[in-house]
Coordinates of C-alpha atoms in Angstrom, one line a residue:
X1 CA -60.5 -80.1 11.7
X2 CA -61.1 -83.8 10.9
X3 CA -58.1 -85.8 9.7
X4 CA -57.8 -85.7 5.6
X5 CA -59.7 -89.2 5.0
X6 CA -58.0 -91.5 1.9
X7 CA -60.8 -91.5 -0.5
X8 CA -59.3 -91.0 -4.4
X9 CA -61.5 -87.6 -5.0
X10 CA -61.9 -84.4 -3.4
X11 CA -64.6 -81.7 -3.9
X12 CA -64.1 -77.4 -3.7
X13 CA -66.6 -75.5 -2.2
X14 CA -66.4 -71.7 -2.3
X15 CA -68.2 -68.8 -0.5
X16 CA -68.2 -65.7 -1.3
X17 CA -70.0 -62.9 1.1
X18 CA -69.3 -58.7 1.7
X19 CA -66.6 -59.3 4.3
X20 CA -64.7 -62.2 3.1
X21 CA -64.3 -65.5 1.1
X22 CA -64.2 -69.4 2.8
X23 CA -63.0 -72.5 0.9
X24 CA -63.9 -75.7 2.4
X25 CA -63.0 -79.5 0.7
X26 CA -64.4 -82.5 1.1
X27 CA -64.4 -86.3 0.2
X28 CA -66.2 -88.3 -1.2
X29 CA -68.4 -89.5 1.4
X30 CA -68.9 -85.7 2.5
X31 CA -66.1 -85.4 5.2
X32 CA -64.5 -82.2 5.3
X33 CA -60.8 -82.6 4.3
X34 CA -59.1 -78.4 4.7
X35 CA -60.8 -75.5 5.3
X36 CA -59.4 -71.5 4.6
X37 CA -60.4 -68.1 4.7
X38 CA -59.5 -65.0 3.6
X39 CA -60.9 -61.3 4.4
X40 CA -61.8 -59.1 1.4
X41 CA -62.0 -55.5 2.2
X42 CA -65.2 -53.4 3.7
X43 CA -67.7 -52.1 0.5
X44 CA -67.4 -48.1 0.0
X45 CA -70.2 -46.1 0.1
X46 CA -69.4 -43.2 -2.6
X47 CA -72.9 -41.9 -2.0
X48 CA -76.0 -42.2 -0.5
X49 CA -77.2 -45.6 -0.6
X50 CA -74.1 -46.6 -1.7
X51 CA -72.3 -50.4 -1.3
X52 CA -69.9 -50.9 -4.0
X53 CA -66.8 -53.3 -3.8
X54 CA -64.2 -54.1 -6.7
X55 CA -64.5 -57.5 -8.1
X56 CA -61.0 -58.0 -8.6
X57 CA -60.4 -57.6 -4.7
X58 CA -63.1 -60.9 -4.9
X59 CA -60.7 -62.8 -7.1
X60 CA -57.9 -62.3 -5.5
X61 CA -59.6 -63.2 -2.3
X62 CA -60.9 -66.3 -4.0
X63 CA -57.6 -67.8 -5.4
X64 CA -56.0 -67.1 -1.8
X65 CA -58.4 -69.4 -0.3
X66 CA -57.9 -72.0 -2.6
X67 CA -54.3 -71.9 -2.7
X68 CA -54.4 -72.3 0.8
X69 CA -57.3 -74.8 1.5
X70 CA -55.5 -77.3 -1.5
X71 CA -52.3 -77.3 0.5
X72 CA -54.0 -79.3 3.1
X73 CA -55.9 -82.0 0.3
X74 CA -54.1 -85.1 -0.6
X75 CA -56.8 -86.1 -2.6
X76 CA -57.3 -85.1 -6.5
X77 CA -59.8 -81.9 -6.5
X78 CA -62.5 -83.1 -9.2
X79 CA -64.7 -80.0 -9.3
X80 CA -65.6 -76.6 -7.6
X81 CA -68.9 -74.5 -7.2
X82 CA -69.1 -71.0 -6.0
X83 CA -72.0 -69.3 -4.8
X84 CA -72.2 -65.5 -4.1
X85 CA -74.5 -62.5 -2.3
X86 CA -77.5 -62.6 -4.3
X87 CA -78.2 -59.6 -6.3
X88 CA -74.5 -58.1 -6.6
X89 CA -74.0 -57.3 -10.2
X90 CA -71.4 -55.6 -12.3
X91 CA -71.1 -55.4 -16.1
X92 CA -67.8 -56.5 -18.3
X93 CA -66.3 -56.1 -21.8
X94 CA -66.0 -58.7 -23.9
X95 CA -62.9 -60.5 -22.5
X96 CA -64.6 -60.4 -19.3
X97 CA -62.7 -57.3 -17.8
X98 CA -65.0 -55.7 -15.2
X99 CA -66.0 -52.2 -16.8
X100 CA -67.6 -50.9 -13.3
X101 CA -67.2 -51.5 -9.2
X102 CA -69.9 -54.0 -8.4
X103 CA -72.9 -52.7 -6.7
X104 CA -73.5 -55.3 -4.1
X105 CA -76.7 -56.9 -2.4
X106 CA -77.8 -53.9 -0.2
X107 CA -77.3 -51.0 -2.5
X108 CA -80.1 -49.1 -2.7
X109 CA -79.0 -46.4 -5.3
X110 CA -81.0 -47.6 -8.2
X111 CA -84.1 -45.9 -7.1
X112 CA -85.1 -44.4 -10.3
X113 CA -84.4 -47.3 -12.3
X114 CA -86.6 -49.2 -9.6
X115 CA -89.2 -46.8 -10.5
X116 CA -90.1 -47.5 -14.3
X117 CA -89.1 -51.2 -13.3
X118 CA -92.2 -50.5 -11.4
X119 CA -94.7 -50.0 -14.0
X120 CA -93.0 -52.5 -16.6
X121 CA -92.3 -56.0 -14.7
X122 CA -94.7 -58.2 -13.0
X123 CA -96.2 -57.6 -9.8
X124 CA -94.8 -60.6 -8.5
X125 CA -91.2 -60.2 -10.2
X126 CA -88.1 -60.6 -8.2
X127 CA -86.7 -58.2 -10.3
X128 CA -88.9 -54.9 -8.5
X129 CA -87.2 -52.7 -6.4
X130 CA -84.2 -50.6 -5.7
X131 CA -81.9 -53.6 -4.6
X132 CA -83.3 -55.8 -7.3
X133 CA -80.0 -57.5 -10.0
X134 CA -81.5 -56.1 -12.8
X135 CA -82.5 -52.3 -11.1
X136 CA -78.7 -52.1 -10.5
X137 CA -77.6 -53.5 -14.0
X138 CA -80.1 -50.3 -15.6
X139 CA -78.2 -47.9 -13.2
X140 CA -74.3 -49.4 -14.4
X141 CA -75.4 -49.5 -18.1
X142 CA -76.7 -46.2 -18.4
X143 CA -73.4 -44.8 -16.9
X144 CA -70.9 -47.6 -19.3
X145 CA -70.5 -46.4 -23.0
X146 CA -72.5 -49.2 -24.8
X147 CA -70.5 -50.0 -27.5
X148 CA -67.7 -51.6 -24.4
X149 CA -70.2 -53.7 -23.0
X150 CA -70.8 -57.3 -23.3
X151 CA -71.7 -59.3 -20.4
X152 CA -74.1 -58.3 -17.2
X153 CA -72.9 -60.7 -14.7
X154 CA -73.3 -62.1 -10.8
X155 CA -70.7 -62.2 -7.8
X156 CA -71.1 -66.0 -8.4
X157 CA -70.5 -66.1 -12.3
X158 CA -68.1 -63.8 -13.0
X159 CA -66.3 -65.5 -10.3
X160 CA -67.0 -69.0 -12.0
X161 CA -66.1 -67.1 -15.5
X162 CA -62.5 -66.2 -13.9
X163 CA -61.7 -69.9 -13.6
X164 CA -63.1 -71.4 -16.7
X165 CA -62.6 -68.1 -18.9
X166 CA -65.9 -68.5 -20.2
X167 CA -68.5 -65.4 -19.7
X168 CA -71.9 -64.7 -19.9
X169 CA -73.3 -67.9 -18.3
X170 CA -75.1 -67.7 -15.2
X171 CA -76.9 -70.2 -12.8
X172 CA -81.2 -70.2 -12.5
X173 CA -81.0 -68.9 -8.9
X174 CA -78.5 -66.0 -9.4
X175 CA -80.7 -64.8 -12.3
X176 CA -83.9 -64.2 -10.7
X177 CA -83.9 -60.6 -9.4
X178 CA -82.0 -59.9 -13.0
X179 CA -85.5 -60.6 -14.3
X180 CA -85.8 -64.0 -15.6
X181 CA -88.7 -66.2 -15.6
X182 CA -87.4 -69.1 -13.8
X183 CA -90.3 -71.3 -14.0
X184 CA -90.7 -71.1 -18.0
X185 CA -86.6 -71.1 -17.8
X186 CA -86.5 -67.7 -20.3
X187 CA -86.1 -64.1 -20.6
X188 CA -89.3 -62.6 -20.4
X189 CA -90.7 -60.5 -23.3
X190 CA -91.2 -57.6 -20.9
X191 CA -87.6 -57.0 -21.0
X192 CA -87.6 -55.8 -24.2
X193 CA -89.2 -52.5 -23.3
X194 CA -85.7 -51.9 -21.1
X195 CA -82.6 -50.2 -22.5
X196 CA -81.1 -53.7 -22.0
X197 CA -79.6 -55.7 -25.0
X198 CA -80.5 -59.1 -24.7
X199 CA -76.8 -60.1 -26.1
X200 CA -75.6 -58.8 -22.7
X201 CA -77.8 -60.8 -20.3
X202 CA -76.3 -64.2 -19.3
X203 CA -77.0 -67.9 -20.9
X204 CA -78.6 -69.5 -17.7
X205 CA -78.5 -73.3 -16.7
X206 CA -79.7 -75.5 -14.0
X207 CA -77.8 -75.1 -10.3
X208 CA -75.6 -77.8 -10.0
X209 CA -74.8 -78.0 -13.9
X210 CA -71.7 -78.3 -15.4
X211 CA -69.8 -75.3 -16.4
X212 CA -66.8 -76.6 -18.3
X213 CA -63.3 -77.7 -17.7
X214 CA -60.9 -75.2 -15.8
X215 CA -58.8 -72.6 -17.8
X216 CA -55.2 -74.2 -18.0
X217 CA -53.4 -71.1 -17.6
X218 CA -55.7 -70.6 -14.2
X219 CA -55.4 -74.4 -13.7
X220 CA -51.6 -73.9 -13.2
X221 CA -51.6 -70.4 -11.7
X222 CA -53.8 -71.6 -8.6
X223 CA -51.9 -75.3 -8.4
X224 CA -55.6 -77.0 -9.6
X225 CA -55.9 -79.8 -11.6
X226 CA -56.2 -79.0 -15.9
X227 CA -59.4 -81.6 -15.9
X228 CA -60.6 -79.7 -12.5
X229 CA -64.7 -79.3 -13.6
X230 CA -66.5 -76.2 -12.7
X231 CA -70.3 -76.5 -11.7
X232 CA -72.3 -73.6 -11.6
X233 CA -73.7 -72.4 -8.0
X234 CA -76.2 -70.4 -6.5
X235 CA -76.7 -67.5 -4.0
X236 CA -75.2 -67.4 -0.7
X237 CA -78.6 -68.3 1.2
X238 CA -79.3 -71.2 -0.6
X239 CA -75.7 -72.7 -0.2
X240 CA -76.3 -72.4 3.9
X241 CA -79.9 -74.2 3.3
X242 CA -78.2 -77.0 0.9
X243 CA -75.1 -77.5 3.9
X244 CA -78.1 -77.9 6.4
X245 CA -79.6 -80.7 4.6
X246 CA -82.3 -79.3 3.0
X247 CA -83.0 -81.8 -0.2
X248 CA -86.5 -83.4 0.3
X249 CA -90.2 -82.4 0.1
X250 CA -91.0 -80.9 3.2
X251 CA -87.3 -80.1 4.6
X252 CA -86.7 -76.6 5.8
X253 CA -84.2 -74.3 7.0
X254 CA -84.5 -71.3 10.0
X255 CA -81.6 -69.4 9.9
X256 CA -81.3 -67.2 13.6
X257 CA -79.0 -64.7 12.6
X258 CA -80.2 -60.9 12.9
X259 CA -83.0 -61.5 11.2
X260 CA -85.4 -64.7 10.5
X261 CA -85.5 -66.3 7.6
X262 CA -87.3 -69.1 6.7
X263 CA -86.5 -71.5 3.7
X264 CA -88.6 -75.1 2.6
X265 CA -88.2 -77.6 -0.1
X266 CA -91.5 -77.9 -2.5
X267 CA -92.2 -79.3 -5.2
X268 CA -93.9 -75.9 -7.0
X269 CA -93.2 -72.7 -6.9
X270 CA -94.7 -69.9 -4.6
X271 CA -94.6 -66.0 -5.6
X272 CA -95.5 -63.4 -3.5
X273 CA -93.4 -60.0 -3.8
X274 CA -96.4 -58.3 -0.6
X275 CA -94.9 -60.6 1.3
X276 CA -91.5 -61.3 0.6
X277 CA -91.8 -64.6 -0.5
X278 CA -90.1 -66.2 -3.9
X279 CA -89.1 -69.3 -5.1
X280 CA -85.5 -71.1 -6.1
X281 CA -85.2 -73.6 -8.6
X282 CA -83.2 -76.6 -7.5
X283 CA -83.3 -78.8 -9.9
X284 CA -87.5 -80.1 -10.3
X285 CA -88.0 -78.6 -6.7
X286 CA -88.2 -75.4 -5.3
X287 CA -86.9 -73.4 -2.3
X288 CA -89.1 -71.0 -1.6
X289 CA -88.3 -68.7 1.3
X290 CA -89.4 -65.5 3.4
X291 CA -87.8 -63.5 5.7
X292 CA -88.8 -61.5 8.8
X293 CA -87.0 -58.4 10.1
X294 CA -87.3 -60.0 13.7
X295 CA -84.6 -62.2 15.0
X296 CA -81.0 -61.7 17.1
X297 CA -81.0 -58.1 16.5
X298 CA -83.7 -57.1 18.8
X299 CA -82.5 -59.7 21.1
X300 CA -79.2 -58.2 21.7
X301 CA -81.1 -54.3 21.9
X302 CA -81.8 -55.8 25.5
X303 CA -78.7 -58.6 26.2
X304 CA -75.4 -59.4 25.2
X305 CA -74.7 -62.4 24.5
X306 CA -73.3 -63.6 27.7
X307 CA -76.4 -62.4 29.7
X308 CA -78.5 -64.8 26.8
X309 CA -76.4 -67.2 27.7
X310 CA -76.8 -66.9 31.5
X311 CA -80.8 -65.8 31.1
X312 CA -81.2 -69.5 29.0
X313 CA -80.4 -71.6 31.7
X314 CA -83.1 -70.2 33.9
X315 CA -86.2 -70.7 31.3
X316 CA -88.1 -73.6 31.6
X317 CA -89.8 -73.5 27.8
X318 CA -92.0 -76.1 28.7
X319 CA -93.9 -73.5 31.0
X320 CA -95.7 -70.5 28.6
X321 CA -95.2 -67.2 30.1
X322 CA -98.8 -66.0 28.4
X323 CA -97.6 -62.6 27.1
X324 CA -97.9 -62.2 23.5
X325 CA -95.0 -60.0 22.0
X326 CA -94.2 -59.4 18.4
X327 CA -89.8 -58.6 18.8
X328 CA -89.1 -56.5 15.7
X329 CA -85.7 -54.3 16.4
X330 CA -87.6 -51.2 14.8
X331 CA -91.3 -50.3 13.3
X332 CA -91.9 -52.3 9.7
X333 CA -92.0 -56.3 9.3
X334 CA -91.8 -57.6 5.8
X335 CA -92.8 -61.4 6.3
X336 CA -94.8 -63.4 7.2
X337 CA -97.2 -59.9 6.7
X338 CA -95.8 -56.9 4.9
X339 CA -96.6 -54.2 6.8
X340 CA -94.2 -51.2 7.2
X341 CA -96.0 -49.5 10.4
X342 CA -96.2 -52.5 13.0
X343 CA -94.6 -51.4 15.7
X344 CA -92.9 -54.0 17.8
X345 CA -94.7 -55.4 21.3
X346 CA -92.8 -56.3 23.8
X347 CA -94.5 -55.1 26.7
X348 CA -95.9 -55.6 29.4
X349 CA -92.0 -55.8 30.4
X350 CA -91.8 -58.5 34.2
X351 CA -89.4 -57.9 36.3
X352 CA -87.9 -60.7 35.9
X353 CA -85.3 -60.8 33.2
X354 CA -85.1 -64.8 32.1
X355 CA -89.0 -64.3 32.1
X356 CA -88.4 -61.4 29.5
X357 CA -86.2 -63.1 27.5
X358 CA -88.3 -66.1 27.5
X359 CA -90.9 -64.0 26.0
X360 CA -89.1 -62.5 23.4
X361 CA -88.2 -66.0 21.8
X362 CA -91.7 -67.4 22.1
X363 CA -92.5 -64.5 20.1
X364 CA -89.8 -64.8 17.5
X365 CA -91.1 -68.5 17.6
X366 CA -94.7 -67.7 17.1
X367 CA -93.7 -65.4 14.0
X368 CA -91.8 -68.5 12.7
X369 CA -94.8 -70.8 12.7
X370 CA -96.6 -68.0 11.3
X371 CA -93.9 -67.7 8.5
X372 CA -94.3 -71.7 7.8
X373 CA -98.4 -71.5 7.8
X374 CA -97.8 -68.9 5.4
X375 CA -95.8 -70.5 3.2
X376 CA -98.4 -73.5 3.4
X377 CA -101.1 -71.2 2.6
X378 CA -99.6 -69.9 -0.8
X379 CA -98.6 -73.8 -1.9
X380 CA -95.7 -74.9 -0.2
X381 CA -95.7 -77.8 2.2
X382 CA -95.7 -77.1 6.2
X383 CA -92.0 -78.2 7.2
X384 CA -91.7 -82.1 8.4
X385 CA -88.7 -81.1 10.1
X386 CA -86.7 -77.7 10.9
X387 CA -83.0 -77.4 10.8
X388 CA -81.3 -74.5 12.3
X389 CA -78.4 -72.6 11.7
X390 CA -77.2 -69.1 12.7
X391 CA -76.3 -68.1 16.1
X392 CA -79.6 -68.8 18.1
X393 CA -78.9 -72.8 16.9
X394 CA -77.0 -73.4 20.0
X395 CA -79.7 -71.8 22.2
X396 CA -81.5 -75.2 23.6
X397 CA -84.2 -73.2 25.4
X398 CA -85.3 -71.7 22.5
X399 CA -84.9 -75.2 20.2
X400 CA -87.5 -76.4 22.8
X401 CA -89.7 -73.2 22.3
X402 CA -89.4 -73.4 18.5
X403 CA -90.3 -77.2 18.9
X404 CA -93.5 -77.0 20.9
X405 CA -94.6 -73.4 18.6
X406 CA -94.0 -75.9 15.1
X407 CA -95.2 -79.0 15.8
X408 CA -91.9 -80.4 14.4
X409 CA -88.6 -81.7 15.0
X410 CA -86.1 -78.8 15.6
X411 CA -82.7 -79.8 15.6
X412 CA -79.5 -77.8 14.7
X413 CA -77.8 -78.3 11.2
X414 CA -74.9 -80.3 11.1
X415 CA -73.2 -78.0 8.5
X416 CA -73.7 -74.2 8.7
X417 CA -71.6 -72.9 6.0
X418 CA -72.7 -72.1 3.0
X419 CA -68.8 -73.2 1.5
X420 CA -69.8 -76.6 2.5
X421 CA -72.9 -76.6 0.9
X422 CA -71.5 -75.6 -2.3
X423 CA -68.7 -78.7 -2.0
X424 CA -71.8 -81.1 -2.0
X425 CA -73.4 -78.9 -5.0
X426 CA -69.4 -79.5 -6.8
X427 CA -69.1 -83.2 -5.8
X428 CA -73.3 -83.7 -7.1
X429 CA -72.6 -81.7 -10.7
X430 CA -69.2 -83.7 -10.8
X431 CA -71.0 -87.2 -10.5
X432 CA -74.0 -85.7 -12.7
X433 CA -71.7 -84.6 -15.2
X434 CA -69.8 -88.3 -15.3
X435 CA -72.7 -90.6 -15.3
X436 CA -74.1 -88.4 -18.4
X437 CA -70.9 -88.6 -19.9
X438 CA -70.6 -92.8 -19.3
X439 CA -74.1 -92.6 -21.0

């Protein structure tokens, strides 16, 4: 870890995912100062479909990170930001008490609430489907006495709502499978044919904005400063895309974890729920983003890592090997075509291993230009550059294949976690927030 540098202000990042939470700091020129992480425990699975977690595990999670990380900061902490898994929701009482388990990004048992969702939102609505915020939120207020609730709220914002003490206000990325219209910035008159009161459904301002000043009763329990601000965040995805850089026109983000998923900077929206593809709002740009179900999983059906590793340094990805595979880990691909039955390809099989391999990323890498020319085609701009993060960043081989498939730079990020990108997001609402205030 770098050594703590001796600028006056510091800046809180904090991540919030299933398995655990990460704090990272930094300066004022962007250095990171401490870093810390704790472990939250696995989500249960009560039923079928099932991925519930208790948000006051999250909280505790979240102030042992911070108590940790600021042990290590000489500097005075100005502001924090939080993001969290997009799409976990949970609904609270009126002092902001949760009043069920959070059903987190990958539950899927709001399928009949999915279903009249179906023929009431738009087409093109975040907010369709089993896994969406606002499915969920139907299934956890039809099972809450009404008369208790009060607020329908994020990972991210209730989080945020622990340290300031003030609930019900949510950030424009976090709100966007919960249904609202982020492009007219309101809740859309649809809603109104749902058993939802609006009274319970979040007051929603720009990422990066400020929240308000830290509770002093918090302030003091977790050792922050009483003028500490708190800026609201975003999802989980878009904090790794903001640590990689992505800010202008034209900048985008790969992400080779299991999957492939493909982010870019515009300057409009695209919509597209047949093919997987909405839009952020950052600010007056957009990320909008797809992802495929290819990536690192099917790579490792065949290889473990060390044999990657070792196949790698045989490939020459200047040479084509001329088969044309489409590596999917099982049948159904969502982006950049939604099609449920395609099958994966990856045959003819040589007999040569590093020849296989090298065949299996220029596929991933011709589905990843793919992804981009689709974007392009729907409105967004065709990247001018591709950062990388995940765990196929380190893979030179395949930086080279991905190069010569784009047309682009490809280059790994510099900063992969999404903590990092939410410290930027604190120090950028904190300097916002001043300047308006000096004004």
């Amino acid at each position: 870890m770098p050594e703590p540098s001796t600028t006056a202000n510091a800046y809180l990042g904090i991540d919030l995912g299933t398995s655990g939470c990460r704090a990272i700091v930094i300066d004022d020129n962007a250095a990171v100062v401490a870093e810390s992480r704790a472990a939250l425990p696995p989500s249960e699975h009560p039923a079928d479909g099932a991925a519930e977690q208790s948000p006051e595990d999250w909280w505790q999670a979240v102030r042992q990170v911070v108590q940790t990380v600021i042990a290590n900061v000489p500097q005075r902490i100005r502001a924090l930001s939080i993001d969290g898994t997009s799409s976990s929701v949970l609904v609270c009482d009126r002092r902001g008490e949760p009043l069920t388990p959070a059903l987190m990004y990958n539950d899927r048992q709001a399928l009949a609430e999915a279903r009249a969702l179906a023929g009431i939102a738009p087409l093109d609505s975040a907010a369709q489907g089993p896994t969406s915020a606002l499915a969920k939120a139907l299934r956890l207020i039809e099972r809450t006495p009404r008369e208790r609730i009060a607020y329908v709220h994020h990972q991210a914002d209730w989080i945020a709502a622990c340290f300031t003490r003030q609930f019900g206000i949510a950030d424009e990325n976090n709100v966007l499978k919960l249904g609202y219209d982020v492009v007219h910035r309101r809740w859309p008159d649809w809603m109104d044919e749902l058993p939802i009161d609006r009274d319970w459904l979040p007051r929603v301002i720009p990422v990066g904005s400020r929240i308000g000043v830290i509770d002093p009763h918090v302030a003091d329990e977790v050792h922050l400063p009483r003028d500490l601000v708190v800026v609201a965040g975003t999802t989980d995805s878009n904090a790794a895309a903001l640590a990689a850089g992505a800010d202008a026109v034209g900048d985008a983000v790969t992400s080779l974890g299991s999957t492939l998923v493909l982010k870019v900077v515009s300057e409009r929206p695209v919509y597209s729920a047949a093919d997987g593809i909405y839009s952020h709002r950052l600010g007056d740009r957009w990320l909008v983003g797809g992802a495929s179900n290819c990536g690192g999983a099917v790579l490792r059906q065949h290889f473990t890592d060390a044999r990657l590793a070792e196949l790698s340094e045989r490939i020459d990805p200047n040479t084509p090997t001329g088969l044309d595979y489409y590596p999917l880990p099982a049948t159904g691909e969502r982006f950049p075509t939604a099609d449920p039955g395609k099958r994966p390809v990856l045959s003819p099989r040589p007999d040569d291993d590093a020849v296989f391999l090298q065949a299996m990323l220029e596929g991933i890498a011709a589905i990843e230009a793919q992804g981009y020319r689709r974007l392009q085609a729907l409105g967004a701009p065709y990247p001018c550059r591709v950062q990388t993060s995940g765990g196929g960043a380190v893979n030179t081989a395949w930086q080279q294949i991905r190069a010569r498939f784009l047309g682009v730079p490809v280059t790994p990020a510099a900063h992969t976690e999404a903590a990092y990108g939410m410290a930027l997001l604190a120090r950028r609402g904190y300097i916002a927030a001043r300047e308006q205030s000096e004004n």
